Short mmCIF file of N, CA, C and O in Angstrom, two decimals:
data_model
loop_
_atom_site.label_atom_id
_atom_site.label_comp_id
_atom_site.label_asym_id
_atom_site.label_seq_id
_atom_site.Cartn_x
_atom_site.Cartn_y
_atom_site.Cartn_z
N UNK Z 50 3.74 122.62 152.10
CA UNK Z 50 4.62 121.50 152.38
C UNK Z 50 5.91 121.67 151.58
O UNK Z 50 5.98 122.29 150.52
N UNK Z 51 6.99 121.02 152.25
CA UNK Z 51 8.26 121.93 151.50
C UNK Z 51 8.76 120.80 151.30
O UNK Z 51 8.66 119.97 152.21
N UNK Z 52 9.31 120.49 150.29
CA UNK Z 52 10.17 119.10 149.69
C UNK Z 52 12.04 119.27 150.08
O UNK Z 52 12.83 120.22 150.19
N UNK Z 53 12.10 117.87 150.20
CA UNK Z 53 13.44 117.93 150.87
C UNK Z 53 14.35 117.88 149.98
O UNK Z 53 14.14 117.09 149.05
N UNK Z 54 15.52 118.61 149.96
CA UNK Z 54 16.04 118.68 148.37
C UNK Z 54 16.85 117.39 148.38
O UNK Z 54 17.33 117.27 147.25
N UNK Z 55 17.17 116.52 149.05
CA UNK Z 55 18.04 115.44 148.95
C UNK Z 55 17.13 114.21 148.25
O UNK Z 55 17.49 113.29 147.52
N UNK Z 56 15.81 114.55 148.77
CA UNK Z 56 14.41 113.34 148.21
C UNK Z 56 14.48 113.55 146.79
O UNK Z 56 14.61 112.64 145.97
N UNK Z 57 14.36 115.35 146.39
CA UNK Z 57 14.01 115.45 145.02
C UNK Z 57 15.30 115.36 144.12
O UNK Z 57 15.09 115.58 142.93
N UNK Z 58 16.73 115.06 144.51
CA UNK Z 58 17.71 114.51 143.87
C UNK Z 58 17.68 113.32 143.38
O UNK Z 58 17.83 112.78 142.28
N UNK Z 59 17.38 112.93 144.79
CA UNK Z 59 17.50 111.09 144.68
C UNK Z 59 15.93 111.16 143.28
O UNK Z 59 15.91 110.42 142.30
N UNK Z 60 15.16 111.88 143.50
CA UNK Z 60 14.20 110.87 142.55
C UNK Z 60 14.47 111.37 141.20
O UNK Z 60 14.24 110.62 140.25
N UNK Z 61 14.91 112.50 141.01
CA UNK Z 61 15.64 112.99 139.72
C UNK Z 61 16.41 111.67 139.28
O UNK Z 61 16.14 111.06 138.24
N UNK Z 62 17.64 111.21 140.37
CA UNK Z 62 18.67 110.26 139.92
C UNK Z 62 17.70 108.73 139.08
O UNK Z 62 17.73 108.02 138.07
N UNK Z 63 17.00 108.92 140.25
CA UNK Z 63 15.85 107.22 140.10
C UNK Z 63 15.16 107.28 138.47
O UNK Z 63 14.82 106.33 137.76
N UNK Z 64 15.11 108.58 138.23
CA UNK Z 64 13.50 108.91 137.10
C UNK Z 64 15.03 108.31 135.87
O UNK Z 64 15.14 107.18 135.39
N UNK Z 65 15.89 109.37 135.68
CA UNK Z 65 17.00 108.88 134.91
C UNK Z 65 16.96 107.99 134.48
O UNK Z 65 16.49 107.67 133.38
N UNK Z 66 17.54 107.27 135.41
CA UNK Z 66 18.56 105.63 135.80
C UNK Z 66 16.63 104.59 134.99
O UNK Z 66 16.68 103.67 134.17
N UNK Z 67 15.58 105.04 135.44
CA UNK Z 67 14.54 104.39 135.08
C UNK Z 67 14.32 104.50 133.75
O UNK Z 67 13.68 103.65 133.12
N UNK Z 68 14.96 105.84 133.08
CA UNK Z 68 14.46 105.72 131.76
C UNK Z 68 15.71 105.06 131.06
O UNK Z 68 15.54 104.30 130.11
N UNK Z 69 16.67 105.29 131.43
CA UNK Z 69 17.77 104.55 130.68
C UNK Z 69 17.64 103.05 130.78
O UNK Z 69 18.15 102.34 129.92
N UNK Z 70 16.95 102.52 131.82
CA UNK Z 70 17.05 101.54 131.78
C UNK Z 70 15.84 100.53 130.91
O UNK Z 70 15.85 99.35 130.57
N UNK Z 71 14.60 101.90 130.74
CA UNK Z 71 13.66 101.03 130.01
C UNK Z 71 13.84 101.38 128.40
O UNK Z 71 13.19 100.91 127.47
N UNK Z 72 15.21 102.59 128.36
CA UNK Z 72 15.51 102.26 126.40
C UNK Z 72 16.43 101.20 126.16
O UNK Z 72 16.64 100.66 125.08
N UNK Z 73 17.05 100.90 127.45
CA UNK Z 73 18.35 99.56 127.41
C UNK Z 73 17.09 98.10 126.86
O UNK Z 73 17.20 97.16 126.06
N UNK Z 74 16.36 98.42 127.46
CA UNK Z 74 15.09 97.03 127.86
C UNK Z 74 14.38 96.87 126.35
O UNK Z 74 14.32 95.71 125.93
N UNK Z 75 13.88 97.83 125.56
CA UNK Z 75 13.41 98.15 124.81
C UNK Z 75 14.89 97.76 123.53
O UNK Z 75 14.49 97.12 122.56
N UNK Z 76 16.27 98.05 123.52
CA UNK Z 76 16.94 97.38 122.61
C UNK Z 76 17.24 96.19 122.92
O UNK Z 76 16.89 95.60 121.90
N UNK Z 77 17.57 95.55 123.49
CA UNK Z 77 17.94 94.48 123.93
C UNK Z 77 16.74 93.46 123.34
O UNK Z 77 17.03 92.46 122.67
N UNK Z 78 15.47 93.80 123.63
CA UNK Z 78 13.96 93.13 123.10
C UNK Z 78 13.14 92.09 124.85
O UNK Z 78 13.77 91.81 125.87
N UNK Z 79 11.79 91.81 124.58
CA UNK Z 79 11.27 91.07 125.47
C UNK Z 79 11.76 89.54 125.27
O UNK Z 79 11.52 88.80 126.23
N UNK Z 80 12.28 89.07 124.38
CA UNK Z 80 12.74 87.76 124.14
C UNK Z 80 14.00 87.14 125.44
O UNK Z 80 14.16 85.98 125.79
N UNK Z 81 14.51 87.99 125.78
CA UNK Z 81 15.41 87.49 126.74
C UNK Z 81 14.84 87.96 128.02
O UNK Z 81 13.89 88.74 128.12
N UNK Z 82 15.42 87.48 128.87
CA UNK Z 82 14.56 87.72 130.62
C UNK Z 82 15.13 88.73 130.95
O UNK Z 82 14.44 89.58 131.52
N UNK Z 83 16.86 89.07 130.68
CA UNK Z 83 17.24 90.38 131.23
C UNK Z 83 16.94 91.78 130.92
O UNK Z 83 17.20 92.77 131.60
N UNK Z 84 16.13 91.70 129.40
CA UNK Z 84 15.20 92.54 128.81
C UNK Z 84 14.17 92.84 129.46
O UNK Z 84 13.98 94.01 129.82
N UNK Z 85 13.45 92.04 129.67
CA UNK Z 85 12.21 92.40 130.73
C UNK Z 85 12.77 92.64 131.99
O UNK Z 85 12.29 93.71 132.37
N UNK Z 86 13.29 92.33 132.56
CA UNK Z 86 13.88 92.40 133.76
C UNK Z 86 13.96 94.16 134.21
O UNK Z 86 13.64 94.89 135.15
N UNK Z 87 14.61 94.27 132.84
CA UNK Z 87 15.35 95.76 132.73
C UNK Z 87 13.98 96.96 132.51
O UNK Z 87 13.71 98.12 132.83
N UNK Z 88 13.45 95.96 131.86
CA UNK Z 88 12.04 97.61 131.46
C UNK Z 88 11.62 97.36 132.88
O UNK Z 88 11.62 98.25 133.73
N UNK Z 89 11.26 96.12 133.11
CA UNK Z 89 9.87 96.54 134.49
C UNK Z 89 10.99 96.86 135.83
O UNK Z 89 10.59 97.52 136.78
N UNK Z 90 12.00 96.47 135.80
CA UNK Z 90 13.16 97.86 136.78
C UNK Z 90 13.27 98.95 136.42
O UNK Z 90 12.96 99.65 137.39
N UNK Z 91 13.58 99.70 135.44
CA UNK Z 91 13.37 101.03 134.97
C UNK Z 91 11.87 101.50 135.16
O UNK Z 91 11.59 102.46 135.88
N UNK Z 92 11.00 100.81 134.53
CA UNK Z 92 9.25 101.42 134.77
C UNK Z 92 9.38 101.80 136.39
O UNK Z 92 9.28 102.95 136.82
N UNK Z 93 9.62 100.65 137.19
CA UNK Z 93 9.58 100.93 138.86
C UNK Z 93 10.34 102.19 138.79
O UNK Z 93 9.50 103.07 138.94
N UNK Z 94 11.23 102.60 138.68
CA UNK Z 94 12.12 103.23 139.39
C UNK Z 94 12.09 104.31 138.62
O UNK Z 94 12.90 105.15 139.03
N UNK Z 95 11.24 104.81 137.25
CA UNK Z 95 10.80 106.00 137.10
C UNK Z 95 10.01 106.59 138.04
O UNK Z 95 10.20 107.66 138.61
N UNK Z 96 8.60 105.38 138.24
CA UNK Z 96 7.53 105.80 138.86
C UNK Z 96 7.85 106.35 140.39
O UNK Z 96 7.21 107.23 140.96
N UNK Z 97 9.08 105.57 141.00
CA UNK Z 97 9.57 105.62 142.35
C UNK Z 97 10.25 107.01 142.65
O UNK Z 97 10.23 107.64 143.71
N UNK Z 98 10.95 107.37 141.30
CA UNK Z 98 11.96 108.56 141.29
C UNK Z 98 10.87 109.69 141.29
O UNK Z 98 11.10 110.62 142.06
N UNK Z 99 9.75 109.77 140.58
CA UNK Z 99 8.53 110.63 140.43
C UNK Z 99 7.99 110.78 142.04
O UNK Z 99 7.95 111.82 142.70
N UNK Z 100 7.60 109.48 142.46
CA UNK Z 100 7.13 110.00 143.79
C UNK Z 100 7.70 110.79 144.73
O UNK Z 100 7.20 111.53 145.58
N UNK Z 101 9.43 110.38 144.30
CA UNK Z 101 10.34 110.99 145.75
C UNK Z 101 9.95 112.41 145.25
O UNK Z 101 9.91 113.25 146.15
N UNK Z 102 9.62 112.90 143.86
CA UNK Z 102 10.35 114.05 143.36
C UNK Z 102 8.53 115.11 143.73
O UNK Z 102 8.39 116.34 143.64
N UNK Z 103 7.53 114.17 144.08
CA UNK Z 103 6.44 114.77 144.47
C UNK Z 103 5.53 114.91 143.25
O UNK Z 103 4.39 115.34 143.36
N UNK Z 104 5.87 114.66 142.46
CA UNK Z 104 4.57 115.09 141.14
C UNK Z 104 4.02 113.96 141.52
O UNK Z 104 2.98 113.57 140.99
#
């Protein structure tokens, strides 16, 4: 099965954008909502960027 290289960009971009967004989440703290907000959007969108990317 051959992976589409535009899928495994995009989930490269997603895995990124997911981890930056769960060290943003992680300073910021769980005390505010846009903190959480931010880890469990980054957690998604690691896990999402992983799938496009096939592992």
């Amino acid at each position: 099965m051959t992976s589409n290289p535009k899928l495994v960009f995009a989930g490269e971009i997603a895995q990124i954008a997911g981890v930056i967004a769960v060290v943003a989440g992680v300073v910021l703290s769980l005390h505010h909502w846009p903190a959480a907000a931010s880890l469990i959007g980054g957690g998604s969108a690691f896990f999402v960027g992983k799938k496009l990317r096939g592992q």
